[in-house]
Amino acid sequence: MRIRIVDAFTDRPFAGNPAGVLLLDAFPDDDWLQHVAMEVNHAETAFAHRLPEGAEADWALRWFTPATEVAMCGHATLATAHVLSTTGTHRGPVRFATRSGVLVATPREDGSITLDFPTAPLIPVEPSAGVAKALGAEPRTVLDTGPNVGDLLVEVADERTVRGLTPDHKALAAHSARGVIATARAEDPARGYDYVSRCFFPNVGIDEDPVTGSAHTALAPFWSERLGRLDLTGLQASPRSGRVRTELRDGRTLLSGRAVTVIEGELLAPPGARDAI
């Protein structure tokens, strides 16, 4: 079995968000999938297999962190679409059957890939003192992002505040299903981005995610309303960093970015290998 590490939402190696990608004939048992994700030890590992002709989608797709399966993952979907396109395994737009419905990835002539994801609902909630203390910054706005994303979206004072956050990850875990998205307006839009964010997901074993596609299904409507534009670019200001272009369209969020395969190898532990231990 070929396994690849792909850096997503970047055009160069060792930036963006790395994901494992494994193309299978079918999904083995969940325990094996989880152990492969633990071994890869990136934010997510994507597992996909081709569906029969006439199915609702072209490929089935699942995502696992080192700790658990998740309902939605943007960067690992982008990474999977990149592998399918660059290896010639699938031509043109690809439909993925996932826990979040059918998600479509479309390769573009410029080398980027556009993901069609459901837009997250934004539900205002009262900020608690615990959130501010755990995050290390005073919230201006706090919103729940619904079950698919499962985060609190927290607007803070400015870009400098987002970049300087050093949260208490253990304390953050008590405040949402997955974690917290911290965001602020860009200090200087002339730098090529409209807003910044950082994402902390202690409940799924990820203290800070480098670049999070699913979070941008909440960030896009949040900032589009405030900035008065449907097309925006977000910078996720993690140490690896990456940019996500977003467009709101008919209740959906289009996420666009590039990807680079940095490692390709052979997985030598087939399904059932752990049972023999």
PDB file of C-alpha atoms in Angstrom:
ATOM      1  CA  MET A   1       0.000   0.000   0.000  1.00  0.00           C
ATOM      2  CA  ARG A   2       1.350   3.403  -0.989  1.00  0.00           C
ATOM      3  CA  ILE A   3       1.188   6.081   1.706  1.00  0.00           C
ATOM      4  CA  ARG A   4       1.914   9.738   1.115  1.00  0.00           C
ATOM      5  CA  ILE A   5       2.479  12.832   3.225  1.00  0.00           C
ATOM      6  CA  VAL A   6       1.048  15.925   1.536  1.00  0.00           C
ATOM      7  CA  ASP A   7       1.438  19.530   2.681  1.00  0.00           C
ATOM      8  CA  ALA A   8      -1.916  21.233   2.041  1.00  0.00           C
ATOM      9  CA  PHE A   9      -2.838  24.900   1.639  1.00  0.00           C
ATOM     10  CA  THR A  10       0.680  25.758   0.541  1.00  0.00           C
ATOM     11  CA  ASP A  11       2.732  25.799  -2.669  1.00  0.00           C
ATOM     12  CA  ARG A  12       6.010  24.726  -1.038  1.00  0.00           C
ATOM     13  CA  PRO A  13       7.204  21.828   1.112  1.00  0.00           C
ATOM     14  CA  PHE A  14       7.371  22.063   4.912  1.00  0.00           C
ATOM     15  CA  ALA A  15       4.619  24.682   5.140  1.00  0.00           C
ATOM     16  CA  GLY A  16       0.833  24.489   5.289  1.00  0.00           C
ATOM     17  CA  ASN A  17      -0.739  21.491   7.005  1.00  0.00           C
ATOM     18  CA  PRO A  18       0.666  17.973   6.474  1.00  0.00           C
ATOM     19  CA  ALA A  19      -1.745  15.072   6.051  1.00  0.00           C
ATOM     20  CA  GLY A  20      -1.272  11.376   5.501  1.00  0.00           C
ATOM     21  CA  VAL A  21      -3.124   9.978   2.474  1.00  0.00           C
ATOM     22  CA  LEU A  22      -3.803   6.272   1.953  1.00  0.00           C
ATOM     23  CA  LEU A  23      -5.828   4.936  -0.986  1.00  0.00           C
ATOM     24  CA  LEU A  24      -7.426   1.563  -0.237  1.00  0.00           C
ATOM     25  CA  ASP A  25      -9.602  -1.070  -1.907  1.00  0.00           C
ATOM     26  CA  ALA A  26     -12.058  -0.857   1.027  1.00  0.00           C
ATOM     27  CA  PHE A  27     -12.045   0.420   4.608  1.00  0.00           C
ATOM     28  CA  PRO A  28     -10.504  -2.089   7.054  1.00  0.00           C
ATOM     29  CA  ASP A  29     -11.639  -2.102  10.681  1.00  0.00           C
ATOM     30  CA  ASP A  30     -11.586   1.195  12.569  1.00  0.00           C
ATOM     31  CA  ASP A  31      -8.899   0.032  14.999  1.00  0.00           C
ATOM     32  CA  TRP A  32      -6.393  -0.409  12.149  1.00  0.00           C
ATOM     33  CA  LEU A  33      -7.280   2.977  10.637  1.00  0.00           C
ATOM     34  CA  GLN A  34      -6.789   4.642  14.023  1.00  0.00           C
ATOM     35  CA  HIS A  35      -3.424   2.979  14.573  1.00  0.00           C
ATOM     36  CA  VAL A  36      -2.186   4.075  11.140  1.00  0.00           C
ATOM     37  CA  ALA A  37      -3.214   7.653  11.999  1.00  0.00           C
ATOM     38  CA  MET A  38      -1.371   7.364  15.324  1.00  0.00           C
ATOM     39  CA  GLU A  39       1.722   6.133  13.479  1.00  0.00           C
ATOM     40  CA  VAL A  40       1.585   8.941  10.900  1.00  0.00           C
ATOM     41  CA  ASN A  41       1.044  11.361  13.819  1.00  0.00           C
ATOM     42  CA  HIS A  42      -0.081  14.365  11.775  1.00  0.00           C
ATOM     43  CA  ALA A  43      -3.231  16.357  12.477  1.00  0.00           C
ATOM     44  CA  GLU A  44      -5.184  14.076  10.122  1.00  0.00           C
ATOM     45  CA  THR A  45      -4.676  11.017   7.988  1.00  0.00           C
ATOM     46  CA  ALA A  46      -7.149  10.515   5.135  1.00  0.00           C
ATOM     47  CA  PHE A  47      -8.315   7.083   4.018  1.00  0.00           C
ATOM     48  CA  ALA A  48     -10.187   6.739   0.726  1.00  0.00           C
ATOM     49  CA  HIS A  49     -11.471   3.997  -1.534  1.00  0.00           C
ATOM     50  CA  ARG A  50     -13.192   4.066  -4.915  1.00  0.00           C
ATOM     51  CA  LEU A  51     -16.977   3.568  -4.987  1.00  0.00           C
ATOM     52  CA  PRO A  52     -18.800   1.500  -7.621  1.00  0.00           C
ATOM     53  CA  GLU A  53     -20.291   3.029 -10.747  1.00  0.00           C
ATOM     54  CA  GLY A  54     -23.640   4.679 -10.044  1.00  0.00           C
ATOM     55  CA  ALA A  55     -22.918   5.467  -6.382  1.00  0.00           C
ATOM     56  CA  GLU A  56     -23.703   8.901  -4.952  1.00  0.00           C
ATOM     57  CA  ALA A  57     -20.000   9.778  -5.058  1.00  0.00           C
ATOM     58  CA  ASP A  58     -16.746   8.666  -6.693  1.00  0.00           C
ATOM     59  CA  TRP A  59     -14.720   7.885  -3.554  1.00  0.00           C
ATOM     60  CA  ALA A  60     -15.497   7.231   0.098  1.00  0.00           C
ATOM     61  CA  LEU A  61     -13.356   9.336   2.452  1.00  0.00           C
ATOM     62  CA  ARG A  62     -12.674   9.251   6.199  1.00  0.00           C
ATOM     63  CA  TRP A  63     -10.333  11.298   8.375  1.00  0.00           C
ATOM     64  CA  PHE A  64      -8.572  10.325  11.605  1.00  0.00           C
ATOM     65  CA  THR A  65      -6.459  12.393  13.976  1.00  0.00           C
ATOM     66  CA  PRO A  66      -3.943  10.515  16.154  1.00  0.00           C
ATOM     67  CA  ALA A  67      -6.721  10.302  18.756  1.00  0.00           C
ATOM     68  CA  THR A  68     -10.093   9.974  16.978  1.00  0.00           C
ATOM     69  CA  GLU A  69     -12.137  10.064  13.767  1.00  0.00           C
ATOM     70  CA  VAL A  70     -13.484  13.512  12.808  1.00  0.00           C
ATOM     71  CA  ALA A  71     -16.620  14.585  10.946  1.00  0.00           C
ATOM     72  CA  MET A  72     -14.963  17.049   8.585  1.00  0.00           C
ATOM     73  CA  CYS A  73     -11.419  17.921   7.505  1.00  0.00           C
ATOM     74  CA  GLY A  74     -10.512  20.404   4.794  1.00  0.00           C
ATOM     75  CA  HIS A  75      -6.760  20.058   4.478  1.00  0.00           C
ATOM     76  CA  ALA A  76      -6.792  16.232   4.310  1.00  0.00           C
ATOM     77  CA  THR A  77      -9.555  16.399   1.670  1.00  0.00           C
ATOM     78  CA  LEU A  78      -7.404  18.805  -0.347  1.00  0.00           C
ATOM     79  CA  ALA A  79      -4.437  16.456   0.110  1.00  0.00           C
ATOM     80  CA  THR A  80      -6.470  13.440  -1.085  1.00  0.00           C
ATOM     81  CA  ALA A  81      -7.749  15.297  -4.145  1.00  0.00           C
ATOM     82  CA  HIS A  82      -4.169  16.359  -4.896  1.00  0.00           C
ATOM     83  CA  VAL A  83      -2.978  12.718  -4.777  1.00  0.00           C
ATOM     84  CA  LEU A  84      -5.833  11.526  -7.009  1.00  0.00           C
ATOM     85  CA  SER A  85      -5.136  14.286  -9.540  1.00  0.00           C
ATOM     86  CA  THR A  86      -1.337  14.176  -9.636  1.00  0.00           C
ATOM     87  CA  THR A  87      -1.183  10.373  -9.876  1.00  0.00           C
ATOM     88  CA  GLY A  88      -3.845  10.227 -12.602  1.00  0.00           C
ATOM     89  CA  THR A  89      -6.024   8.020 -10.391  1.00  0.00           C
ATOM     90  CA  HIS A  90      -9.019  10.317 -10.935  1.00  0.00           C
ATOM     91  CA  ARG A  91      -9.519  12.957 -13.611  1.00  0.00           C
ATOM     92  CA  GLY A  92     -11.487  16.167 -13.112  1.00  0.00           C
ATOM     93  CA  PRO A  93     -13.800  16.979 -10.194  1.00  0.00           C
ATOM     94  CA  VAL A  94     -14.053  14.237  -7.578  1.00  0.00           C
ATOM     95  CA  ARG A  95     -17.035  13.619  -5.288  1.00  0.00           C
ATOM     96  CA  PHE A  96     -16.225  12.298  -1.814  1.00  0.00           C
ATOM     97  CA  ALA A  97     -18.821  10.502   0.321  1.00  0.00           C
ATOM     98  CA  THR A  98     -18.094  11.559   3.933  1.00  0.00           C
ATOM     99  CA  ARG A  99     -19.703  11.882   7.349  1.00  0.00           C
ATOM    100  CA  SER A 100     -20.482  15.488   6.352  1.00  0.00           C
ATOM    101  CA  GLY A 101     -22.259  14.532   3.126  1.00  0.00           C
ATOM    102  CA  VAL A 102     -20.902  14.578  -0.415  1.00  0.00           C
ATOM    103  CA  LEU A 103     -17.966  16.988  -0.747  1.00  0.00           C
ATOM    104  CA  VAL A 104     -16.632  17.962  -4.174  1.00  0.00           C
ATOM    105  CA  ALA A 105     -12.996  18.818  -4.990  1.00  0.00           C
ATOM    106  CA  THR A 106     -12.232  20.468  -8.338  1.00  0.00           C
ATOM    107  CA  PRO A 107      -8.673  20.771  -9.714  1.00  0.00           C
ATOM    108  CA  ARG A 108      -8.017  24.104 -11.456  1.00  0.00           C
ATOM    109  CA  GLU A 109      -5.781  24.938 -14.420  1.00  0.00           C
ATOM    110  CA  ASP A 110      -3.499  27.022 -12.182  1.00  0.00           C
ATOM    111  CA  GLY A 111      -2.711  23.941 -10.057  1.00  0.00           C
ATOM    112  CA  SER A 112      -4.972  24.850  -7.142  1.00  0.00           C
ATOM    113  CA  ILE A 113      -7.907  22.763  -5.924  1.00  0.00           C
ATOM    114  CA  THR A 114     -11.299  24.112  -4.848  1.00  0.00           C
ATOM    115  CA  LEU A 115     -13.308  22.300  -2.175  1.00  0.00           C
ATOM    116  CA  ASP A 116     -17.098  22.692  -1.954  1.00  0.00           C
ATOM    117  CA  PHE A 117     -18.044  22.426   1.753  1.00  0.00           C
ATOM    118  CA  PRO A 118     -21.194  23.225   3.748  1.00  0.00           C
ATOM    119  CA  THR A 119     -21.078  26.635   5.407  1.00  0.00           C
ATOM    120  CA  ALA A 120     -21.009  26.407   9.198  1.00  0.00           C
ATOM    121  CA  PRO A 121     -23.870  27.972  11.160  1.00  0.00           C
ATOM    122  CA  LEU A 122     -22.761  30.797  13.444  1.00  0.00           C
ATOM    123  CA  ILE A 123     -24.691  30.889  16.709  1.00  0.00           C
ATOM    124  CA  PRO A 124     -23.880  33.696  19.194  1.00  0.00           C
ATOM    125  CA  VAL A 125     -23.095  32.457  22.697  1.00  0.00           C
ATOM    126  CA  GLU A 126     -22.226  34.234  25.904  1.00  0.00           C
ATOM    127  CA  PRO A 127     -18.451  34.254  26.462  1.00  0.00           C
ATOM    128  CA  SER A 128     -17.466  32.777  29.794  1.00  0.00           C
ATOM    129  CA  ALA A 129     -14.624  33.970  31.951  1.00  0.00           C
ATOM    130  CA  GLY A 130     -13.114  30.528  31.532  1.00  0.00           C
ATOM    131  CA  VAL A 131     -12.699  30.972  27.772  1.00  0.00           C
ATOM    132  CA  ALA A 132     -10.808  34.247  28.148  1.00  0.00           C
ATOM    133  CA  LYS A 133      -8.508  32.790  30.801  1.00  0.00           C
ATOM    134  CA  ALA A 134      -7.831  29.582  28.847  1.00  0.00           C
ATOM    135  CA  LEU A 135      -7.219  31.417  25.574  1.00  0.00           C
ATOM    136  CA  GLY A 136      -5.219  34.215  27.167  1.00  0.00           C
ATOM    137  CA  ALA A 137      -7.160  37.029  25.496  1.00  0.00           C
ATOM    138  CA  GLU A 138     -10.449  38.846  26.000  1.00  0.00           C
ATOM    139  CA  PRO A 139     -13.094  37.840  23.411  1.00  0.00           C
ATOM    140  CA  ARG A 140     -14.935  40.494  21.438  1.00  0.00           C
ATOM    141  CA  THR A 141     -17.383  37.996  19.905  1.00  0.00           C
ATOM    142  CA  VAL A 142     -17.976  34.302  20.597  1.00  0.00           C
ATOM    143  CA  LEU A 143     -19.987  32.021  18.315  1.00  0.00           C
ATOM    144  CA  ASP A 144     -20.721  28.305  18.184  1.00  0.00           C
ATOM    145  CA  THR A 145     -19.970  26.775  14.759  1.00  0.00           C
ATOM    146  CA  GLY A 146     -22.381  23.820  14.802  1.00  0.00           C
ATOM    147  CA  PRO A 147     -21.851  20.045  14.877  1.00  0.00           C
ATOM    148  CA  ASN A 148     -19.747  19.552  11.716  1.00  0.00           C
ATOM    149  CA  VAL A 149     -17.035  21.988  12.818  1.00  0.00           C
ATOM    150  CA  GLY A 150     -17.573  21.752  16.570  1.00  0.00           C
ATOM    151  CA  ASP A 151     -15.562  24.806  17.620  1.00  0.00           C
ATOM    152  CA  LEU A 152     -16.007  28.112  19.352  1.00  0.00           C
ATOM    153  CA  LEU A 153     -15.160  30.975  16.998  1.00  0.00           C
ATOM    154  CA  VAL A 154     -13.612  33.731  19.107  1.00  0.00           C
ATOM    155  CA  GLU A 155     -12.870  37.184  17.706  1.00  0.00           C
ATOM    156  CA  VAL A 156     -10.108  39.004  19.590  1.00  0.00           C
ATOM    157  CA  ALA A 157      -8.839  42.580  19.457  1.00  0.00           C
ATOM    158  CA  ASP A 158      -6.329  42.491  16.610  1.00  0.00           C
ATOM    159  CA  GLU A 159      -3.848  40.478  14.544  1.00  0.00           C
ATOM    160  CA  ARG A 160      -1.067  41.021  17.078  1.00  0.00           C
ATOM    161  CA  THR A 161      -3.215  39.385  19.757  1.00  0.00           C
ATOM    162  CA  VAL A 162      -3.913  36.326  17.566  1.00  0.00           C
ATOM    163  CA  ARG A 163      -0.227  35.871  16.768  1.00  0.00           C
ATOM    164  CA  GLY A 164       0.795  36.195  20.418  1.00  0.00           C
ATOM    165  CA  LEU A 165      -1.647  33.674  21.933  1.00  0.00           C
ATOM    166  CA  THR A 166      -0.198  31.024  24.269  1.00  0.00           C
ATOM    167  CA  PRO A 167      -3.363  29.234  25.432  1.00  0.00           C
ATOM    168  CA  ASP A 168      -3.849  26.714  28.201  1.00  0.00           C
ATOM    169  CA  HIS A 169      -4.812  23.783  25.970  1.00  0.00           C
ATOM    170  CA  LYS A 170      -6.091  21.599  28.789  1.00  0.00           C
ATOM    171  CA  ALA A 171      -8.407  24.371  29.985  1.00  0.00           C
ATOM    172  CA  LEU A 172      -9.635  25.087  26.438  1.00  0.00           C
ATOM    173  CA  ALA A 173     -10.833  21.487  26.108  1.00  0.00           C
ATOM    174  CA  ALA A 174     -13.757  22.166  28.450  1.00  0.00           C
ATOM    175  CA  HIS A 175     -15.362  24.794  26.230  1.00  0.00           C
ATOM    176  CA  SER A 176     -16.233  23.081  22.911  1.00  0.00           C
ATOM    177  CA  ALA A 177     -16.519  19.751  21.119  1.00  0.00           C
ATOM    178  CA  ARG A 178     -13.274  20.150  19.157  1.00  0.00           C
ATOM    179  CA  GLY A 179     -11.583  23.404  20.165  1.00  0.00           C
ATOM    180  CA  VAL A 180     -11.299  27.143  19.595  1.00  0.00           C
ATOM    181  CA  ILE A 181     -10.759  29.250  16.465  1.00  0.00           C
ATOM    182  CA  ALA A 182      -9.201  32.608  17.368  1.00  0.00           C
ATOM    183  CA  THR A 183      -9.435  35.313  14.721  1.00  0.00           C
ATOM    184  CA  ALA A 184      -8.998  39.028  14.006  1.00  0.00           C
ATOM    185  CA  ARG A 185      -9.061  41.398  11.047  1.00  0.00           C
ATOM    186  CA  ALA A 186      -5.786  41.697   9.116  1.00  0.00           C
ATOM    187  CA  GLU A 187      -3.631  44.581  10.268  1.00  0.00           C
ATOM    188  CA  ASP A 188      -2.603  45.374   6.669  1.00  0.00           C
ATOM    189  CA  PRO A 189      -4.754  43.845   3.873  1.00  0.00           C
ATOM    190  CA  ALA A 190      -2.090  44.933   1.369  1.00  0.00           C
ATOM    191  CA  ARG A 191      -0.119  41.872   2.533  1.00  0.00           C
ATOM    192  CA  GLY A 192      -2.588  39.703   0.620  1.00  0.00           C
ATOM    193  CA  TYR A 193      -4.946  38.427   3.322  1.00  0.00           C
ATOM    194  CA  ASP A 194      -8.104  39.811   4.903  1.00  0.00           C
ATOM    195  CA  TYR A 195      -8.098  38.143   8.312  1.00  0.00           C
ATOM    196  CA  VAL A 196      -5.907  35.934  10.474  1.00  0.00           C
ATOM    197  CA  SER A 197      -6.727  32.909  12.585  1.00  0.00           C
ATOM    198  CA  ARG A 198      -5.208  30.226  14.768  1.00  0.00           C
ATOM    199  CA  CYS A 199      -6.892  26.936  15.683  1.00  0.00           C
ATOM    200  CA  PHE A 200      -6.494  24.992  18.928  1.00  0.00           C
ATOM    201  CA  PHE A 201      -8.099  21.508  19.065  1.00  0.00           C
ATOM    202  CA  PRO A 202      -7.112  19.760  22.319  1.00  0.00           C
ATOM    203  CA  ASN A 203     -10.195  17.508  22.309  1.00  0.00           C
ATOM    204  CA  VAL A 204      -8.994  15.648  19.199  1.00  0.00           C
ATOM    205  CA  GLY A 205      -5.336  15.485  20.239  1.00  0.00           C
ATOM    206  CA  ILE A 206      -4.127  18.568  18.329  1.00  0.00           C
ATOM    207  CA  ASP A 207      -2.900  21.456  20.464  1.00  0.00           C
ATOM    208  CA  GLU A 208      -2.551  23.738  17.417  1.00  0.00           C
ATOM    209  CA  ASP A 209      -3.558  22.814  13.874  1.00  0.00           C
ATOM    210  CA  PRO A 210      -1.302  24.404  11.211  1.00  0.00           C
ATOM    211  CA  VAL A 211      -3.991  25.234   8.582  1.00  0.00           C
ATOM    212  CA  THR A 212      -7.624  24.214   9.024  1.00  0.00           C
ATOM    213  CA  GLY A 213      -9.953  24.076   6.028  1.00  0.00           C
ATOM    214  CA  SER A 214     -13.055  23.222   8.083  1.00  0.00           C
ATOM    215  CA  ALA A 215     -12.525  26.267  10.324  1.00  0.00           C
ATOM    216  CA  HIS A 216     -12.746  28.476   7.242  1.00  0.00           C
ATOM    217  CA  THR A 217     -16.337  27.326   6.645  1.00  0.00           C
ATOM    218  CA  ALA A 218     -17.045  29.426   9.762  1.00  0.00           C
ATOM    219  CA  LEU A 219     -14.421  32.138   9.216  1.00  0.00           C
ATOM    220  CA  ALA A 220     -15.649  32.864   5.675  1.00  0.00           C
ATOM    221  CA  PRO A 221     -19.242  33.848   6.607  1.00  0.00           C
ATOM    222  CA  PHE A 222     -18.034  35.633   9.742  1.00  0.00           C
ATOM    223  CA  TRP A 223     -15.631  37.919   7.890  1.00  0.00           C
ATOM    224  CA  SER A 224     -17.683  38.220   4.702  1.00  0.00           C
ATOM    225  CA  GLU A 225     -20.466  39.823   6.729  1.00  0.00           C
ATOM    226  CA  ARG A 226     -18.077  42.262   8.384  1.00  0.00           C
ATOM    227  CA  LEU A 227     -15.986  43.119   5.324  1.00  0.00           C
ATOM    228  CA  GLY A 228     -18.836  43.173   2.806  1.00  0.00           C
ATOM    229  CA  ARG A 229     -17.256  40.764   0.303  1.00  0.00           C
ATOM    230  CA  LEU A 230     -17.977  37.159  -0.656  1.00  0.00           C
ATOM    231  CA  ASP A 231     -14.399  36.421  -1.820  1.00  0.00           C
ATOM    232  CA  LEU A 232     -11.715  36.620   0.874  1.00  0.00           C
ATOM    233  CA  THR A 233      -8.302  35.225   1.777  1.00  0.00           C
ATOM    234  CA  GLY A 234      -7.511  34.019   5.266  1.00  0.00           C
ATOM    235  CA  LEU A 235      -4.045  33.539   6.746  1.00  0.00           C
ATOM    236  CA  GLN A 236      -3.721  30.896   9.440  1.00  0.00           C
ATOM    237  CA  ALA A 237      -0.861  32.283  11.482  1.00  0.00           C
ATOM    238  CA  SER A 238       0.530  29.038  12.913  1.00  0.00           C
ATOM    239  CA  PRO A 239       4.301  28.453  12.855  1.00  0.00           C
ATOM    240  CA  ARG A 240       3.939  26.576   9.515  1.00  0.00           C
ATOM    241  CA  SER A 241       1.342  29.042   8.203  1.00  0.00           C
ATOM    242  CA  GLY A 242      -0.884  28.807   5.145  1.00  0.00           C
ATOM    243  CA  ARG A 243      -3.488  30.721   3.144  1.00  0.00           C
ATOM    244  CA  VAL A 244      -7.036  29.697   2.282  1.00  0.00           C
ATOM    245  CA  ARG A 245      -9.057  31.493  -0.379  1.00  0.00           C
ATOM    246  CA  THR A 246     -12.770  31.440   0.420  1.00  0.00           C
ATOM    247  CA  GLU A 247     -15.944  32.222  -1.508  1.00  0.00           C
ATOM    248  CA  LEU A 248     -19.530  32.034  -0.248  1.00  0.00           C
ATOM    249  CA  ARG A 249     -22.003  30.618  -2.765  1.00  0.00           C
ATOM    250  CA  ASP A 250     -25.594  29.448  -2.197  1.00  0.00           C
ATOM    251  CA  GLY A 251     -25.115  28.298   1.377  1.00  0.00           C
ATOM    252  CA  ARG A 252     -21.794  26.631   0.586  1.00  0.00           C
ATOM    253  CA  THR A 253     -18.213  27.695   1.238  1.00  0.00           C
ATOM    254  CA  LEU A 254     -15.624  27.199  -1.496  1.00  0.00           C
ATOM    255  CA  LEU A 255     -12.116  26.702  -0.109  1.00  0.00           C
ATOM    256  CA  SER A 256      -9.197  26.959  -2.520  1.00  0.00           C
ATOM    257  CA  GLY A 257      -5.518  26.207  -2.087  1.00  0.00           C
ATOM    258  CA  ARG A 258      -2.546  24.251  -3.349  1.00  0.00           C
ATOM    259  CA  ALA A 259      -0.798  21.140  -2.098  1.00  0.00           C
ATOM    260  CA  VAL A 260       2.630  19.503  -2.379  1.00  0.00           C
ATOM    261  CA  THR A 261       3.501  15.821  -1.919  1.00  0.00           C
ATOM    262  CA  VAL A 262       6.635  15.653   0.237  1.00  0.00           C
ATOM    263  CA  ILE A 263       6.923  11.943   1.129  1.00  0.00           C
ATOM    264  CA  GLU A 264       5.814   8.787  -0.649  1.00  0.00           C
ATOM    265  CA  GLY A 265       6.471   5.315   0.686  1.00  0.00           C
ATOM    266  CA  GLU A 266       5.124   1.832   1.359  1.00  0.00           C
ATOM    267  CA  LEU A 267       2.996   0.893   4.358  1.00  0.00           C
ATOM    268  CA  LEU A 268       4.247  -2.512   5.544  1.00  0.00           C
ATOM    269  CA  ALA A 269       1.695  -3.148   8.303  1.00  0.00           C
ATOM    270  CA  PRO A 270      -1.432  -4.510   6.559  1.00  0.00           C
ATOM    271  CA  PRO A 271      -4.887  -4.739   8.172  1.00  0.00           C
ATOM    272  CA  GLY A 272      -4.769  -7.386  10.872  1.00  0.00           C
ATOM    273  CA  ALA A 273      -1.094  -6.773  11.669  1.00  0.00           C
ATOM    274  CA  ARG A 274      -1.929  -5.512  15.153  1.00  0.00           C
ATOM    275  CA  ASP A 275      -4.026  -8.604  15.867  1.00  0.00           C
ATOM    276  CA  ALA A 276      -0.880 -10.707  15.594  1.00  0.00           C
ATOM    277  CA  ILE A 277       0.917  -8.829  18.385  1.00  0.00           C
TER     278      ILE A 277
END
